[in-house]
Amino acid sequence: QEAQKMTCPLPALREPPGLERFTKTSTKLNLCGLLGDGDDVSSADPSPRQGKSAQRSISSNSTGSGSRISSPDCSTSPQSRKKISDSLATPLGALACQAHGSAALLNLLPQQPELVLQLKGYMLKMVTDKNGCRVAQRALEVADVALQLELVSELRGCISSCSQHMHGNFVLQRIVEMMTPSALSFVIEELKDKIMDVATHVYGCRVVQRLLEHCQEQQVSSLLAVILDCPMNSRKLISNAYGCNVIRAL
């Protein structure tokens, strides 16, 4: 009887419930793009000794170095970017002032400069927004000269306030650095009567410094006359924490 027991075949081990779905190719995984063409789901060992680690073994490398989940290709083709930009229901000018929208536009604008046209009319709103000010600078970088002039002209009458704005001053500095000195005449004209207030402002002094650095002396002569011809104004700038930076830029 003992010999008969030893020759009797042992009952087959049952797989843990739910493990069978990993022993054959899953249609749902293929549809979701989690499996590549070369992935073999059946190669995972469903041994009960592996426990939960076996259930997590969705696919194996061709080299056998371990388990992996192949992710779908996240690269965006030009056609996909075109569809994304065309499907945006929100105006781009408003989208530029949103955190996620501005991040998307910063990447899209260099690849699709024609989107800058949709930002016309929103320049002042973007310049004074913490997210929009970055999009405004990127738009100026990718736009041609004619479009740059159109965008900058939207700031006429607001140069003084923008220069003293915590976000707007960065856009004005970029404008001074990028555009030709002849295109900056209206900026100098608007700051002339308020040069002392702007030059002693924590943000405005930066704009005045950029003007002195990038413009010709004939253009900024009206600003220099206010600063240098009046000894009281010169002393005020020298003794001011921000105005002294303007003196250094002379």
XYZ file of C-alpha atoms in Angstrom:
250
model
C 0.000 0.000 0.000
C 2.891 2.405 0.760
C 4.345 1.734 -2.703
C 0.993 2.467 -4.324
C 0.775 5.792 -2.437
C 4.248 6.831 -3.643
C 3.431 6.039 -7.297
C 0.067 7.837 -7.140
C 0.310 11.230 -8.974
C 0.014 14.312 -6.800
C -2.964 16.613 -7.409
C -2.204 19.634 -9.577
C -1.618 22.896 -7.718
C -4.309 25.506 -8.252
C -3.295 29.013 -9.166
C -4.315 31.783 -6.810
C -7.584 33.416 -7.900
C -7.066 36.376 -10.233
C -3.588 35.309 -11.323
C -4.793 33.732 -14.534
C -5.326 37.139 -16.138
C -1.551 37.653 -16.210
C -0.803 34.315 -17.893
C -2.206 35.396 -21.248
C -2.051 38.571 -23.270
C -4.572 41.090 -21.957
C -6.629 42.858 -24.581
C -7.255 45.776 -22.233
C -3.528 46.271 -21.622
C -2.868 46.281 -25.345
C -5.614 48.851 -25.904
C -4.215 51.101 -23.184
C -0.782 50.985 -24.779
C 0.819 49.455 -21.711
C 2.196 46.516 -23.673
C 4.658 46.828 -26.509
C 4.882 44.626 -29.540
C 7.649 42.532 -28.009
C 6.145 42.121 -24.550
C 5.313 38.570 -23.465
C 2.934 38.511 -20.524
C 2.897 34.738 -20.344
C 6.591 34.698 -19.386
C 5.790 35.792 -15.837
C 6.051 32.914 -13.404
C 2.676 32.516 -11.647
C 4.165 30.459 -8.829
C 2.278 30.911 -5.543
C 5.597 31.515 -3.789
C 5.931 34.869 -5.546
C 2.775 36.156 -3.906
C 1.897 39.742 -4.780
C 5.109 40.254 -6.741
C 3.837 37.799 -9.343
C 0.667 39.814 -9.798
C 2.682 42.939 -10.349
C 4.825 41.257 -13.021
C 2.889 42.417 -16.044
C 5.636 42.044 -18.624
C 9.267 40.996 -18.850
C 12.234 42.517 -20.651
C 13.638 40.737 -23.642
C 16.897 40.585 -21.716
C 15.235 39.032 -18.692
C 16.684 41.663 -16.386
C 13.411 42.346 -14.612
C 9.804 43.446 -14.911
C 8.701 46.617 -16.644
C 5.580 48.396 -17.860
C 6.168 49.875 -21.255
C 4.654 53.343 -21.485
C 3.207 54.766 -24.721
C 5.209 57.245 -26.720
C 4.534 60.684 -25.244
C 6.212 62.663 -28.009
C 3.869 65.122 -29.653
C 3.918 65.311 -33.413
C 3.392 68.612 -35.261
C -0.047 67.372 -36.332
C -0.981 66.672 -32.707
C 0.230 70.117 -31.600
C -1.849 71.665 -34.370
C -4.939 69.810 -33.192
C -4.290 70.891 -29.591
C -3.931 74.544 -30.503
C -6.994 74.465 -32.778
C -9.140 72.809 -30.126
C -8.451 75.409 -27.443
C -11.806 76.995 -26.674
C -10.361 79.546 -24.240
C -8.742 82.598 -25.886
C -4.979 82.264 -25.780
C -4.614 85.618 -24.065
C -6.686 84.387 -21.125
C -5.007 80.988 -21.211
C -1.609 82.685 -20.943
C -2.548 83.995 -17.502
C -3.244 80.515 -16.152
C -0.516 78.394 -14.603
C -0.902 75.324 -16.815
C -1.935 77.301 -19.877
C 1.146 79.507 -19.731
C 3.399 76.457 -19.426
C 1.833 74.954 -22.545
C 2.159 78.195 -24.519
C 5.813 78.595 -23.571
C 6.454 75.301 -25.362
C 4.058 75.852 -28.268
C 5.038 79.375 -29.308
C 8.570 78.573 -30.561
C 7.135 75.704 -32.632
C 4.087 77.612 -33.874
C 4.934 81.333 -34.024
C 1.632 82.022 -35.779
C -0.102 81.604 -32.409
C 1.301 85.010 -31.409
C -1.380 86.598 -33.588
C -4.003 85.268 -31.191
C -2.337 87.131 -28.306
C -2.969 90.546 -29.842
C -5.177 92.632 -27.594
C -4.066 90.836 -24.433
C -0.606 92.332 -24.053
C -1.380 94.627 -21.102
C -3.235 91.835 -19.300
C -0.326 89.445 -19.765
C 2.350 91.966 -18.801
C 0.800 92.533 -15.373
C 0.203 88.845 -14.642
C 2.750 86.539 -12.998
C 2.140 83.794 -15.572
C 1.279 85.982 -18.536
C 4.441 88.088 -18.293
C 6.520 85.059 -19.277
C 4.281 84.295 -22.240
C 4.507 87.950 -23.310
C 8.303 87.760 -23.340
C 8.254 84.495 -25.300
C 5.799 85.991 -27.799
C 8.136 88.934 -28.392
C 11.037 86.538 -28.918
C 9.321 84.497 -31.660
C 7.449 87.367 -33.378
C 8.826 89.255 -36.349
C 9.670 92.951 -36.108
C 6.315 94.167 -37.419
C 4.382 92.025 -34.958
C 6.685 93.082 -32.132
C 5.784 96.709 -32.785
C 2.079 95.882 -32.748
C 2.345 94.082 -29.434
C 4.474 96.748 -27.776
C 2.165 99.525 -29.013
C -0.574 98.053 -26.819
C 1.405 99.309 -23.812
C 1.292 102.966 -24.861
C 0.141 105.133 -21.988
C 1.000 102.446 -19.422
C 4.804 102.429 -19.594
C 5.305 104.173 -16.256
C 2.926 101.884 -14.365
C 4.307 98.759 -16.055
C 7.893 99.747 -15.244
C 6.976 99.892 -11.544
C 5.006 96.642 -11.652
C 6.570 93.548 -10.085
C 5.890 91.524 -13.255
C 5.630 94.224 -15.898
C 9.164 95.495 -15.362
C 10.593 92.215 -16.659
C 8.666 92.552 -19.920
C 9.802 96.146 -20.394
C 13.409 95.165 -19.776
C 13.081 92.468 -22.424
C 11.538 94.962 -24.837
C 14.468 97.357 -24.378
C 16.974 94.546 -24.889
C 15.332 93.107 -28.012
C 13.967 96.011 -30.014
C 15.889 98.606 -31.956
C 16.567 101.908 -30.152
C 14.428 103.786 -32.678
C 11.393 101.739 -31.637
C 11.813 102.772 -27.996
C 11.193 106.492 -28.456
C 7.683 106.369 -26.968
C 9.006 104.484 -23.916
C 11.536 107.234 -23.209
C 8.950 109.927 -23.849
C 6.500 108.455 -21.338
C 9.161 108.057 -18.655
C 10.690 111.525 -19.103
C 8.280 113.375 -16.822
C 8.356 110.631 -14.172
C 11.981 109.622 -14.398
C 12.832 110.392 -10.756
C 9.924 108.336 -9.422
C 10.776 105.438 -11.721
C 14.533 105.638 -11.133
C 14.104 105.418 -7.348
C 11.597 102.571 -7.523
C 12.581 99.024 -6.638
C 11.398 97.726 -10.040
C 11.447 100.885 -12.148
C 15.168 101.460 -11.676
C 15.835 98.262 -13.659
C 14.006 99.608 -16.710
C 15.928 102.903 -16.550
C 19.203 100.980 -16.354
C 18.341 98.956 -19.480
C 17.475 102.155 -21.356
C 20.805 103.748 -20.438
C 22.651 100.599 -21.482
C 20.980 99.931 -24.849
C 19.846 103.319 -26.182
C 21.951 105.968 -27.861
C 22.978 109.004 -25.857
C 20.933 111.313 -28.076
C 17.791 109.325 -27.302
C 18.167 109.386 -23.534
C 19.408 112.962 -23.426
C 16.048 114.082 -22.046
C 16.400 111.593 -19.195
C 20.001 112.563 -18.540
C 19.040 116.240 -18.427
C 16.616 115.582 -15.576
C 19.118 113.442 -13.693
C 22.391 115.323 -14.190
C 21.412 118.951 -14.718
C 19.746 119.192 -11.347
C 22.205 118.615 -8.455
C 19.335 117.873 -6.098
C 18.137 115.021 -8.310
C 21.651 113.633 -8.606
C 22.099 113.626 -4.838
C 18.713 111.982 -4.416
C 19.658 109.159 -6.753
C 23.090 108.659 -5.192
C 21.640 108.381 -1.687
C 18.735 106.146 -2.749
C 19.029 102.350 -2.436
C 17.683 101.866 -5.986
C 18.613 105.146 -7.629
C 22.306 104.502 -7.039
C 22.059 101.629 -9.548
C 20.926 104.112 -12.183
C 23.958 106.306 -11.441
C 26.223 103.274 -11.921
C 24.669 102.655 -15.352
C 25.596 106.143 -16.623
